[in-house]
XYZ file of C-alpha atoms in Angstrom:
752
model
C -0.891 31.319 -40.715
C -2.478 31.913 -37.406
C -4.488 29.229 -35.704
C -7.951 29.624 -35.372
C -9.553 29.623 -31.893
C -10.865 26.094 -32.266
C -7.655 24.820 -33.437
C -5.927 26.483 -30.544
C -8.119 25.260 -27.510
C -9.619 21.929 -29.107
C -9.283 18.893 -31.105
C -11.782 17.325 -33.824
C -13.227 13.873 -32.288
C -14.255 13.132 -35.810
C -11.339 13.611 -37.531
C -9.577 11.136 -34.909
C -12.537 8.878 -35.508
C -11.651 8.765 -39.545
C -8.058 8.296 -38.828
C -9.161 5.101 -36.245
C -7.333 6.644 -33.451
C -10.337 6.388 -31.040
C -10.858 3.119 -29.207
C -13.915 1.262 -30.270
C -17.078 1.280 -28.225
C -19.629 -1.089 -27.225
C -23.142 -0.932 -26.573
C -24.729 2.626 -25.136
C -27.077 2.755 -28.125
C -29.751 4.249 -25.903
C -27.390 7.268 -24.742
C -25.952 7.798 -28.021
C -29.801 7.849 -29.529
C -30.646 10.283 -26.728
C -27.525 12.723 -27.963
C -28.647 12.595 -31.458
C -32.479 13.449 -30.593
C -31.324 16.595 -28.543
C -28.923 17.548 -30.831
C -31.425 17.711 -33.650
C -33.662 19.954 -31.749
C -34.314 23.825 -32.861
C -33.476 25.243 -29.401
C -31.793 24.323 -26.318
C -29.940 21.462 -28.302
C -27.153 21.207 -25.354
C -27.300 17.662 -23.760
C -25.174 17.143 -20.474
C -23.855 13.450 -19.557
C -24.098 12.974 -15.950
C -22.712 10.134 -14.507
C -20.188 8.714 -11.938
C -16.311 8.799 -12.728
C -15.282 5.987 -14.892
C -18.790 4.754 -16.198
C -17.785 6.013 -19.870
C -19.053 9.426 -20.266
C -16.283 10.710 -22.675
C -16.354 7.324 -24.247
C -20.082 7.861 -25.306
C -19.032 11.322 -27.138
C -16.242 9.360 -28.945
C -18.569 6.895 -30.201
C -20.963 9.628 -31.453
C -17.844 10.891 -33.285
C -17.648 7.335 -34.865
C -21.029 7.644 -35.811
C -20.550 11.097 -37.423
C -17.180 9.652 -39.190
C -19.037 6.854 -40.653
C -22.105 9.179 -41.927
C -24.503 7.099 -39.533
C -26.300 10.245 -38.474
C -29.391 12.400 -39.304
C -29.258 14.517 -42.244
C -29.470 17.451 -40.348
C -26.368 16.514 -38.551
C -24.276 15.337 -41.640
C -21.016 16.688 -42.238
C -20.987 18.112 -38.477
C -17.540 17.872 -36.450
C -17.351 17.606 -32.653
C -14.595 19.482 -31.293
C -13.375 18.445 -27.680
C -12.688 22.401 -26.029
C -9.307 21.877 -23.721
C -10.744 23.746 -20.720
C -7.179 23.776 -19.282
C -5.724 25.517 -22.394
C -8.513 28.179 -22.248
C -8.018 29.114 -18.836
C -4.076 28.802 -18.662
C -2.728 32.119 -18.782
C -5.607 34.415 -18.108
C -3.845 37.094 -16.249
C -6.286 39.937 -16.499
C -9.913 40.153 -16.247
C -11.895 39.461 -19.011
C -9.083 37.142 -21.102
C -11.157 34.218 -20.189
C -14.239 35.558 -21.639
C -12.554 36.832 -24.687
C -11.334 33.541 -25.558
C -14.718 31.905 -25.058
C -16.401 34.540 -27.387
C -13.687 33.915 -30.005
C -14.806 30.276 -29.903
C -18.457 30.902 -29.882
C -18.002 33.018 -32.751
C -16.051 30.459 -34.746
C -18.872 28.039 -34.031
C -21.857 30.330 -34.940
C -20.025 30.848 -37.918
C -19.986 27.343 -39.130
C -23.609 27.286 -39.385
C -24.111 24.261 -37.266
C -21.460 22.264 -38.651
C -19.422 22.351 -35.511
C -20.620 20.827 -32.166
C -18.476 21.620 -29.150
C -17.715 19.105 -26.441
C -16.705 20.454 -22.643
C -15.377 17.696 -20.792
C -16.074 18.537 -16.883
C -17.881 21.225 -17.835
C -18.568 22.560 -14.162
C -14.901 23.504 -14.374
C -16.099 26.693 -16.524
C -18.777 27.212 -13.822
C -16.654 26.981 -10.932
C -13.644 28.983 -12.145
C -12.974 32.572 -10.617
C -14.937 34.069 -13.593
C -17.979 32.283 -12.998
C -20.343 35.087 -12.729
C -19.300 36.172 -16.678
C -18.314 32.926 -18.221
C -21.574 31.412 -17.597
C -23.299 34.583 -18.439
C -21.718 34.633 -22.030
C -22.959 30.941 -22.734
C -26.334 31.193 -21.445
C -27.980 33.001 -24.202
C -25.973 31.313 -27.246
C -27.274 28.037 -25.503
C -30.750 28.834 -25.631
C -30.938 30.128 -29.279
C -29.642 27.048 -30.896
C -26.969 28.543 -32.706
C -24.311 27.051 -30.526
C -24.677 23.132 -30.049
C -22.733 22.015 -26.783
C -22.294 18.558 -25.379
C -21.132 18.848 -21.525
C -19.970 15.903 -19.314
C -19.834 16.163 -15.469
C -20.400 13.891 -12.346
C -23.840 14.058 -10.555
C -21.986 15.570 -7.382
C -20.695 18.245 -9.475
C -23.753 18.732 -11.680
C -25.476 19.251 -8.236
C -22.889 21.587 -6.700
C -22.161 24.111 -9.427
C -24.580 23.775 -12.341
C -28.273 23.033 -10.877
C -27.738 25.910 -8.434
C -28.136 28.408 -11.614
C -31.576 27.544 -12.806
C -31.046 29.541 -15.829
C -27.912 27.666 -17.211
C -29.555 23.997 -15.809
C -32.611 24.734 -17.741
C -30.473 25.277 -21.179
C -28.920 21.768 -20.891
C -30.776 18.252 -21.266
C -29.919 15.627 -18.953
C -28.705 12.691 -20.197
C -27.684 10.108 -17.243
C -25.198 7.577 -17.741
C -25.280 4.544 -15.325
C -22.732 2.004 -14.351
C -22.628 -0.877 -17.213
C -23.362 -4.313 -15.624
C -20.656 -6.956 -15.450
C -21.797 -8.827 -18.680
C -21.621 -5.260 -20.543
C -18.274 -4.518 -18.933
C -17.004 -8.047 -20.310
C -18.099 -7.175 -24.102
C -16.838 -3.790 -23.505
C -13.215 -5.239 -22.803
C -13.570 -7.797 -25.483
C -14.151 -4.737 -28.052
C -11.138 -3.002 -26.557
C -8.710 -6.170 -26.486
C -7.097 -5.886 -29.674
C -5.986 -2.403 -29.091
C -4.286 -3.432 -25.752
C -2.749 -6.554 -27.091
C -1.145 -4.228 -29.650
C 0.116 -1.921 -27.167
C 1.778 -4.240 -24.732
C 2.593 -6.948 -27.678
C 0.954 -9.451 -25.601
C -2.063 -12.252 -26.157
C -4.871 -11.639 -23.406
C -7.122 -14.208 -23.154
C -10.897 -14.212 -22.867
C -10.996 -15.680 -19.780
C -8.695 -12.924 -18.026
C -11.517 -10.278 -19.679
C -13.996 -12.105 -17.755
C -12.135 -12.256 -14.388
C -11.290 -8.698 -14.755
C -14.886 -7.482 -14.817
C -15.885 -9.879 -12.204
C -13.191 -9.523 -9.747
C -13.169 -5.655 -10.108
C -16.946 -5.414 -9.506
C -16.463 -7.891 -6.228
C -13.385 -6.523 -4.540
C -12.390 -3.059 -6.143
C -14.835 -0.504 -4.219
C -14.897 3.149 -4.404
C -14.679 3.045 -8.451
C -16.985 2.142 -11.313
C -17.379 -0.196 -14.290
C -15.820 -0.446 -16.878
C -12.851 2.065 -15.940
C -11.768 -0.201 -13.072
C -11.911 -3.785 -15.133
C -9.964 -1.850 -18.277
C -7.428 -0.467 -15.969
C -7.036 -4.169 -14.266
C -6.183 -5.369 -17.735
C -4.273 -2.572 -18.894
C -1.841 -2.786 -15.702
C -1.529 -6.757 -15.429
C -0.530 -6.514 -19.115
C 1.867 -3.773 -18.369
C 3.197 -5.946 -15.322
C 3.775 -8.863 -17.595
C 5.501 -6.726 -20.357
C 7.957 -5.391 -17.516
C 8.568 -8.987 -16.596
C 9.446 -10.118 -19.947
C 11.772 -7.248 -20.481
C 13.517 -7.051 -17.121
C 15.324 -9.334 -14.919
C 13.436 -12.466 -13.012
C 12.701 -12.140 -9.313
C 15.086 -14.905 -8.707
C 18.027 -13.022 -10.386
C 17.397 -9.789 -8.544
C 16.953 -11.678 -5.197
C 20.376 -13.382 -5.962
C 22.020 -9.990 -6.718
C 20.696 -8.539 -3.594
C 21.963 -11.358 -1.608
C 25.407 -11.074 -3.035
C 25.559 -7.258 -2.401
C 24.428 -7.954 1.174
C 27.263 -10.931 1.777
C 29.930 -8.870 0.071
C 28.849 -6.065 2.816
C 29.052 -8.621 5.586
C 32.087 -9.875 4.466
C 33.786 -6.665 4.138
C 32.393 -5.613 7.876
C 33.444 -8.784 9.645
C 37.238 -8.606 8.398
C 37.441 -5.309 10.127
C 36.207 -7.015 13.285
C 38.498 -9.098 16.060
C 35.888 -10.264 18.437
C 35.265 -14.220 18.447
C 31.615 -14.141 16.753
C 32.694 -12.081 13.890
C 35.867 -14.311 13.490
C 33.358 -17.360 13.580
C 30.743 -16.208 11.116
C 33.408 -14.920 8.605
C 34.240 -18.103 6.797
C 30.421 -19.081 7.110
C 29.741 -15.726 5.063
C 32.504 -16.119 2.549
C 31.205 -19.781 1.863
C 27.756 -18.193 1.166
C 29.183 -15.632 -0.682
C 30.943 -17.919 -3.257
C 27.595 -20.192 -3.220
C 25.654 -17.327 -4.453
C 28.174 -16.353 -7.182
C 28.074 -19.883 -8.341
C 24.331 -19.422 -8.603
C 24.337 -16.001 -10.047
C 26.941 -16.405 -13.012
C 24.450 -18.917 -15.070
C 21.479 -17.285 -14.411
C 22.958 -13.807 -15.774
C 24.188 -15.583 -18.944
C 20.936 -17.122 -19.573
C 18.988 -13.932 -18.768
C 21.193 -12.019 -21.550
C 20.692 -14.625 -24.196
C 16.968 -14.489 -23.145
C 16.598 -10.641 -23.104
C 18.172 -10.650 -26.860
C 15.686 -13.373 -28.082
C 12.735 -11.480 -26.326
C 13.379 -8.111 -27.882
C 13.710 -9.859 -31.297
C 10.235 -11.543 -30.777
C 8.735 -8.405 -29.779
C 9.960 -6.106 -32.760
C 8.769 -8.930 -35.153
C 5.347 -9.027 -33.670
C 4.951 -5.422 -33.890
C 6.108 -5.361 -37.299
C 3.446 -8.208 -37.933
C 0.625 -5.790 -36.397
C 1.776 -3.009 -38.707
C 1.434 -5.354 -41.701
C -2.070 -6.327 -40.738
C -3.213 -2.792 -40.558
C -1.924 -2.273 -43.927
C -4.048 -5.286 -45.293
C -6.923 -4.032 -43.453
C -6.494 -0.540 -44.858
C -5.908 -2.398 -48.418
C -9.127 -4.229 -47.873
C -11.131 -1.113 -47.161
C -10.003 0.530 -50.176
C -10.968 -2.723 -52.044
C -7.301 -2.732 -53.246
C -7.269 -6.465 -53.107
C -4.105 -7.023 -54.897
C -2.225 -4.735 -52.575
C -3.474 -6.933 -49.682
C -2.629 -10.320 -51.263
C 1.118 -8.966 -51.945
C 1.423 -7.691 -48.338
C 0.277 -10.990 -47.254
C 2.098 -13.241 -49.536
C 5.612 -11.255 -49.265
C 5.433 -9.385 -45.882
C 3.345 -11.201 -43.552
C 4.565 -14.818 -44.435
C 8.182 -13.807 -43.973
C 7.579 -11.855 -40.521
C 5.752 -15.285 -39.223
C 8.393 -17.498 -40.596
C 11.024 -15.369 -38.697
C 8.585 -15.395 -35.524
C 8.262 -19.011 -35.549
C 12.313 -19.213 -35.778
C 12.725 -17.262 -32.479
C 10.098 -19.050 -30.801
C 11.788 -22.414 -31.431
C 14.937 -20.906 -30.211
C 13.082 -19.707 -26.951
C 11.692 -23.103 -26.512
C 14.953 -24.919 -27.182
C 16.812 -22.695 -24.474
C 13.839 -23.177 -22.061
C 13.540 -19.336 -21.832
C 10.370 -17.685 -20.521
C 8.028 -17.931 -23.295
C 4.745 -16.687 -21.480
C 3.356 -13.772 -23.327
C -0.021 -14.469 -22.485
C -2.334 -12.768 -19.872
C -5.222 -15.037 -18.013
C -6.972 -14.764 -15.079
C -4.021 -15.755 -12.823
C -2.267 -12.491 -13.529
C -5.557 -10.513 -13.422
C -6.052 -12.021 -9.550
C -2.603 -11.331 -8.696
C -3.130 -7.623 -9.934
C -6.168 -7.368 -7.862
C -4.361 -8.746 -4.931
C -1.676 -6.024 -5.217
C -4.095 -3.193 -5.308
C -6.555 -3.976 -2.172
C -4.282 -6.755 -0.214
C -6.682 -9.240 -0.690
C -5.654 -12.600 -1.805
C -7.787 -13.463 -4.526
C -5.205 -15.416 -6.645
C -5.449 -19.332 -6.975
C -3.879 -21.281 -4.002
C -0.262 -22.770 -4.775
C 0.761 -26.112 -3.344
C 2.517 -24.328 -0.607
C -0.619 -21.802 0.196
C -2.807 -25.140 0.439
C -0.643 -26.503 2.872
C -0.636 -23.145 4.859
C -4.074 -23.121 4.865
C -4.652 -26.874 5.916
C -1.975 -25.943 8.883
C -3.269 -23.080 10.103
C -5.525 -24.621 13.010
C -2.615 -26.570 14.425
C -0.165 -23.285 14.193
C -2.997 -21.606 16.197
C -3.580 -24.428 18.833
C 0.110 -24.235 19.390
C -0.379 -20.458 20.375
C -3.544 -20.344 21.996
C -3.594 -23.268 24.754
C -7.057 -25.250 25.295
C -9.397 -23.654 23.012
C -9.296 -25.896 20.202
C -13.509 -25.208 19.206
C -12.521 -21.597 18.932
C -9.492 -22.456 16.941
C -11.060 -24.520 14.661
C -13.959 -22.430 13.564
C -11.913 -19.399 13.064
C -9.425 -21.705 11.034
C -12.420 -23.135 8.772
C -13.731 -19.448 8.107
C -10.539 -18.665 6.676
C -10.300 -21.889 4.704
C -13.767 -21.018 3.256
C -12.475 -17.628 2.098
C -9.448 -18.775 0.669
C -11.252 -21.751 -1.089
C -13.492 -18.952 -2.646
C -16.454 -20.573 -1.159
C -17.403 -17.987 1.497
C -20.626 -16.215 1.281
C -20.130 -13.254 -1.048
C -22.040 -10.425 0.938
C -20.858 -11.267 4.402
C -17.586 -10.934 6.387
C -15.584 -13.970 6.354
C -16.483 -14.679 9.704
C -17.987 -12.788 12.493
C -17.546 -14.283 15.932
C -18.403 -13.708 19.847
C -15.664 -15.066 21.859
C -16.948 -15.447 25.361
C -15.104 -16.412 28.598
C -13.233 -15.448 31.538
C -10.384 -12.937 31.569
C -6.980 -14.270 30.248
C -7.711 -17.438 28.669
C -6.720 -16.438 25.091
C -9.692 -14.649 23.308
C -7.816 -11.309 22.325
C -4.461 -13.506 21.796
C -6.413 -15.831 19.532
C -7.219 -12.663 17.326
C -3.458 -11.558 17.400
C -2.645 -14.998 16.303
C -4.723 -14.813 13.119
C -3.482 -11.628 12.249
C 0.141 -12.854 12.772
C -0.591 -15.770 10.663
C -2.658 -13.858 7.971
C -0.167 -10.876 7.779
C 2.896 -11.952 9.519
C 2.512 -8.925 12.078
C -0.210 -9.465 15.132
C -0.549 -5.777 15.112
C -1.738 -5.536 11.665
C -5.393 -5.549 12.777
C -8.094 -2.846 13.332
C -8.535 -2.992 17.188
C -11.059 -1.164 18.911
C -11.709 -1.105 22.882
C -15.231 -0.912 22.993
C -15.303 0.343 26.768
C -14.456 3.918 25.186
C -17.864 3.542 23.459
C -20.036 3.738 26.521
C -22.198 6.847 25.526
C -24.622 6.662 22.977
C -23.297 9.498 21.051
C -19.783 8.024 20.752
C -21.061 5.857 17.551
C -19.746 9.101 15.300
C -16.406 8.033 16.395
C -16.576 4.650 14.577
C -18.165 5.958 11.407
C -17.192 9.726 11.489
C -18.695 12.614 12.245
C -21.636 13.988 9.974
C -21.204 17.174 7.664
C -21.158 20.335 9.722
C -19.313 18.902 12.825
C -15.927 18.919 13.955
C -13.700 15.838 12.335
C -16.082 15.571 9.538
C -13.016 15.000 6.999
C -10.765 12.621 9.441
C -13.292 9.362 8.794
C -13.973 6.825 11.680
C -11.901 4.579 13.733
C -13.784 1.635 12.350
C -14.313 2.814 8.854
C -11.318 4.242 7.517
C -9.005 1.453 8.365
C -10.923 -0.867 6.665
C -11.481 1.648 3.878
C -7.783 1.622 3.331
C -7.117 -2.006 4.077
C -9.848 -4.137 3.406
C -8.408 -7.339 4.026
C -8.189 -7.479 7.978
C -8.988 -8.690 11.374
C -11.596 -6.537 12.880
C -11.372 -7.134 16.820
C -13.965 -5.243 18.851
C -12.714 -5.759 22.310
C -14.604 -6.026 25.634
C -17.870 -5.416 23.436
C -20.320 -5.710 26.123
C -18.827 -2.530 27.764
C -20.427 -0.447 24.926
C -23.804 1.280 24.621
C -26.038 -1.019 23.258
C -27.387 1.274 20.631
C -23.631 1.623 19.453
C -23.711 -1.868 18.080
C -26.653 -1.180 16.012
C -24.468 -0.008 13.447
C -23.130 -3.452 13.253
C -26.096 -4.731 12.037
C -25.531 -4.163 8.196
C -21.985 -4.841 8.578
C -22.798 -8.435 9.977
C -25.291 -9.269 7.676
C -24.613 -7.322 4.401
C -20.856 -6.710 4.730
C -21.149 -3.100 4.249
C -21.257 -0.016 6.128
C -21.920 3.841 5.250
C -19.649 6.037 6.931
C -20.122 9.529 7.755
C -18.925 11.295 4.385
C -21.620 8.850 2.638
C -19.122 6.380 1.266
C -19.830 2.816 1.552
C -17.221 0.870 3.108
C -16.728 -2.663 2.121
C -16.552 -5.326 5.114
C -16.594 -8.538 2.935
C -13.076 -9.309 3.235
C -12.785 -8.907 6.857
C -12.821 -11.361 10.158
C -14.610 -9.705 12.915
C -13.885 -10.875 16.399
C -15.685 -9.450 19.567
C -14.748 -10.433 22.808
C -16.788 -10.407 26.236
C -16.765 -11.518 30.010
C -20.669 -11.891 29.937
C -21.523 -14.731 32.208
C -18.077 -15.867 32.907
C -18.687 -16.635 36.306
C -21.169 -19.615 35.301
C -17.848 -21.258 33.637
C -16.165 -21.652 37.122
C -19.093 -23.773 38.444
C -18.263 -26.612 36.263
C -17.663 -28.490 39.795
C -21.214 -28.167 40.642
C -22.671 -28.529 37.244
C -22.186 -29.987 33.780
C -20.273 -27.818 31.283
C -23.099 -28.038 29.068
C -25.317 -26.387 31.676
C -22.730 -23.585 32.143
C -22.637 -22.986 28.520
C -26.199 -22.476 28.415
C -26.165 -20.275 31.002
C -23.513 -18.206 29.363
C -25.780 -17.931 26.201
C -28.738 -16.993 28.446
C -26.889 -14.004 29.899
C -25.607 -12.987 26.261
C -29.166 -12.918 25.053
C -30.293 -11.189 27.647
C -27.706 -8.405 27.184
C -27.811 -8.027 23.419
C -30.806 -7.421 21.131
C -31.880 -10.510 19.367
C -31.368 -9.062 15.964
C -27.771 -8.714 16.746
C -27.134 -12.435 18.481
C -29.035 -13.667 15.114
C -26.601 -12.009 12.714
C -23.303 -13.635 14.454
C -21.848 -16.592 12.578
C -20.914 -18.467 16.017
C -20.648 -18.125 19.551
C -17.431 -19.433 20.753
C -17.015 -20.222 24.814
C -13.587 -20.025 26.138
C -13.005 -22.637 29.054
C -11.062 -21.587 32.210
C -7.498 -22.982 31.932
C -6.572 -26.018 33.828
C -3.303 -25.868 35.604
C -1.583 -28.277 33.032
C -2.311 -25.982 30.528
C -1.318 -22.699 32.457
C 2.137 -24.829 32.826
C 2.644 -24.707 28.774
C 1.345 -20.993 29.105
C 4.189 -20.662 31.606
C 6.963 -21.900 29.399
C 5.948 -19.932 26.561
C 6.136 -16.662 28.584
C 9.717 -17.742 30.054
C 10.809 -18.169 26.096
C 9.544 -14.426 25.317
C 11.957 -13.337 28.508
C 14.751 -15.218 27.053
C 13.873 -13.927 23.581
C 14.506 -10.547 25.234
C 17.588 -11.617 26.639
C 19.009 -13.107 23.461
C 18.877 -9.877 21.719
C 21.802 -8.861 23.968
C 23.532 -11.894 23.178
C 22.838 -13.785 26.333
C 21.335 -16.990 26.755
C 18.942 -18.800 29.302
C 18.130 -22.055 30.519
C 15.305 -23.175 32.903
C 14.681 -26.448 35.000
C 11.106 -28.125 35.230
C 11.113 -27.531 39.066
C 11.727 -23.594 38.243
C 8.469 -23.464 36.122
C 6.455 -25.773 38.534
C 7.858 -23.073 41.217
C 6.841 -19.846 38.900
C 3.338 -21.824 38.226
C 2.744 -22.418 41.940
C 3.420 -18.763 42.927
C 1.250 -17.462 40.039
C -1.554 -19.868 39.173
C -5.161 -17.976 39.640
C -7.749 -20.135 37.579
C -10.102 -17.049 37.881
C -7.608 -14.509 36.226
C -6.159 -16.756 33.637
C -2.709 -16.166 32.172
C -2.338 -12.567 33.085
C -0.796 -13.282 36.507
C 1.594 -15.436 35.328
C 3.093 -12.727 33.080
C 2.892 -9.962 35.745
C 4.600 -12.541 38.308
C 7.641 -13.106 35.725
C 8.284 -9.532 34.988
C 8.058 -8.499 38.844
C 10.484 -11.389 39.808
C 12.433 -13.132 36.876
C 12.950 -10.156 34.887
C 13.493 -7.578 37.844
C 16.076 -9.898 38.923
C 17.960 -10.364 35.782
C 17.808 -6.427 35.121
C 19.568 -6.172 38.254
C 22.563 -8.525 37.400
C 22.859 -6.712 33.958
C 23.185 -3.394 35.729
C 25.940 -4.716 38.058
C 27.425 -6.056 34.794
C 27.441 -9.878 36.421
C 26.197 -11.031 32.988
C 26.906 -9.734 29.551
C 27.094 -10.837 25.748
C 28.171 -14.695 25.454
C 27.031 -15.314 29.305
C 24.082 -17.906 30.002
C 21.398 -17.494 32.889
C 20.374 -20.947 34.601
C 17.369 -20.475 36.294
C 16.294 -23.364 38.921
C 14.219 -23.662 42.162
C 15.885 -23.714 45.498
C 16.449 -26.766 47.152
C 13.689 -25.727 49.867
C 11.498 -24.823 46.854
C 10.618 -21.274 48.290
C 12.342 -19.106 45.646
C 14.358 -19.406 42.056
C 18.208 -19.283 42.082
C 19.919 -17.797 39.392
C 23.473 -19.438 37.966
C 25.907 -17.695 35.570
C 28.171 -18.987 33.167
C 30.385 -17.573 30.405
C 29.966 -20.243 27.880
C 29.661 -18.478 24.532
C 25.788 -18.371 24.947
C 25.483 -22.062 24.887
C 26.975 -22.713 21.528
C 27.937 -26.187 22.452
C 25.191 -26.710 24.544
C 25.282 -27.515 28.304
C 26.212 -30.398 30.518
C 23.703 -30.630 32.822
C 20.814 -32.384 31.772
C 18.329 -31.097 34.012
C 18.204 -27.498 32.039
C 16.218 -27.031 28.851
C 17.911 -24.528 26.712
C 15.234 -21.884 25.619
C 16.941 -19.729 23.070
C 21.075 -20.505 22.097
C 23.252 -17.599 20.914
C 23.513 -17.447 17.886
C 19.778 -18.241 17.436
C 19.213 -21.871 16.200
C 16.701 -22.783 13.436
C 13.035 -22.483 14.571
C 12.289 -25.978 14.839
C 15.128 -26.451 17.969
C 12.002 -24.880 20.124
C 9.673 -27.332 19.113
C 11.968 -30.260 19.572
C 12.323 -29.385 23.213
C 8.890 -29.175 23.496
C 8.184 -32.811 22.367
C 11.196 -33.794 24.366
C 8.629 -32.837 27.227
C 6.420 -35.776 26.403
C 3.132 -35.973 28.007
C -0.659 -36.264 26.663
C -2.063 -35.561 23.523
C -2.674 -31.867 24.600
C 1.113 -31.391 23.808
C -0.748 -30.771 20.241
C -2.137 -27.704 21.302
C 1.183 -26.591 22.920
C 2.170 -22.682 22.680
C 4.708 -22.548 20.247
C 8.274 -21.018 21.023
C 8.653 -17.272 20.213
C 11.665 -18.086 17.909
C 9.378 -19.344 15.430
C 7.903 -15.784 15.249
């Protein structure tokens, strides 16, 4: 027997509700009551649900279907069915003109023949209007929609409604708008509580109530661009799926060991084919490491196989328990209490006994038994989605946060106040006590060139993301014209580049947890900085496309040279007076509302000669690191470092002249030696000052790259070949001894 048009292109939501296959719904009484009121009208009885994606428009129609299934509707609608039309099925395969209209007419004829007992639900109703057949399809619907013989519930977004339906006044007036707003966090929590049982049954897990609360609050706080309750439901669903995968698959430790085994096996095979000294020296160590990995791997594999078997048994038993509970509930609804008691006494008790036995075996063997989704799992999922570290701090992470200032002081010399302020901002955020509607920190770095302003921003990015280039860096000297503000937030509609996004908003939208560096901010047009007022105050900015970009998880750093000349007058006036003059210069240049929104204005002092000596050593180590990549070691004397500093030191220009001098003199001379093949792999270059102190001298020795060290105590080993553990360089720095300034000494490049 051929199917009717409604059976072919739709499915009955009331029938699904009777079979209890629809998810339960919480709230939305006002919207459901409005739907019933419109459906009971004589004419124009066609509600259209309008709301942002994810707020629950389709769920409201499903809740209405559940009311129909329960008979909790006005007598006029009693016995009616709600049929959801599949627009994809209706439009698919419409090859010749008129085929879509023919299918619609068949549906409408069947609905009219039901004498009001069929209500059609069209999700994404704008698809019907925006199709290639929009002229005729809309015209077919209009007469039936206006007369009351064809009841239709539509659902669309506000954007699509304005774009497609509102333009056609005749079609728009036949629908009665029902606006669906995003539920509050509290309502979203209640929605999750209603859905909890369904997700527990699907994933065979226990979901804590605290996890539901965390999902609603964290999704509202950190996941922008989406709406509640959809994003909170997705969080719970994905966190549960992640735990289910972890329970059913190998542990991360086991995967890492297997990967390490594969890597070592490949290395051993490659080394056995090589004949050079370095390869032969590495081969015994690689074989030993491979043997150690195998010894660790075998017991873990055996334990995993037993654990997997027990967990599979436990999962099947819990699924069986859920099925029995459903049967018991169905029997109780039928008032068949004898059947319910038999199921509980015979089947349920037996399954629970078996579950207890399996759980005891799991605990006895120390297998993973955690099958509960809590707030920690939700926080981990938020971190995976957004990159924002919102999970609870572990012991190691707490130590990392507490030691952040010390590590930054090793990289940025002599600017302790600025380093402490930046580290404290990160600490407040990681502790969860930062202001909720502002960036993690907004700083204006003032000071002369080459004292570490940009370097501190790079160091912070390196500490947070293990990559100093993972920050949004904008050179504000490119924004000297007033109209260039569109480059930051994106071009407005109608202009070239409208869909490309802004250079500030687009990277932050993709990666909301980042360091934003606005370099040389005083070079930009003053009006360009007006767009930063909302960023600094409310942590938000609207781009050229009308989307709101969240800056609440960023650290905003601006650098400037304003008033730097006053800092060099410290010999003639106290430092406090110089600072006040610099601040006054800033207030004269920037508007008061901009200055007042900054968390802190930090002044970087010019580097002293002692501080620049440590910078020189750090830069020399950078040269040594580049040499080590070619298998060449490097050692220098203190007199060589003193000579480099004497030749390049300039308090006005900071550390940059040192780097330029090293590149021009040291790197160039070593490059010539490489070209002439005077040095190569397993060589060591010794750098010292001439006896007359007017130049540097370079001695070369082939000694396996200082594997056994050197006999001359005057030289300091910068990097050995093969590179030693990272703390070797720290030890060499400590050996230098000296003042407490050593606490802020630049770290060796090995530690990177």
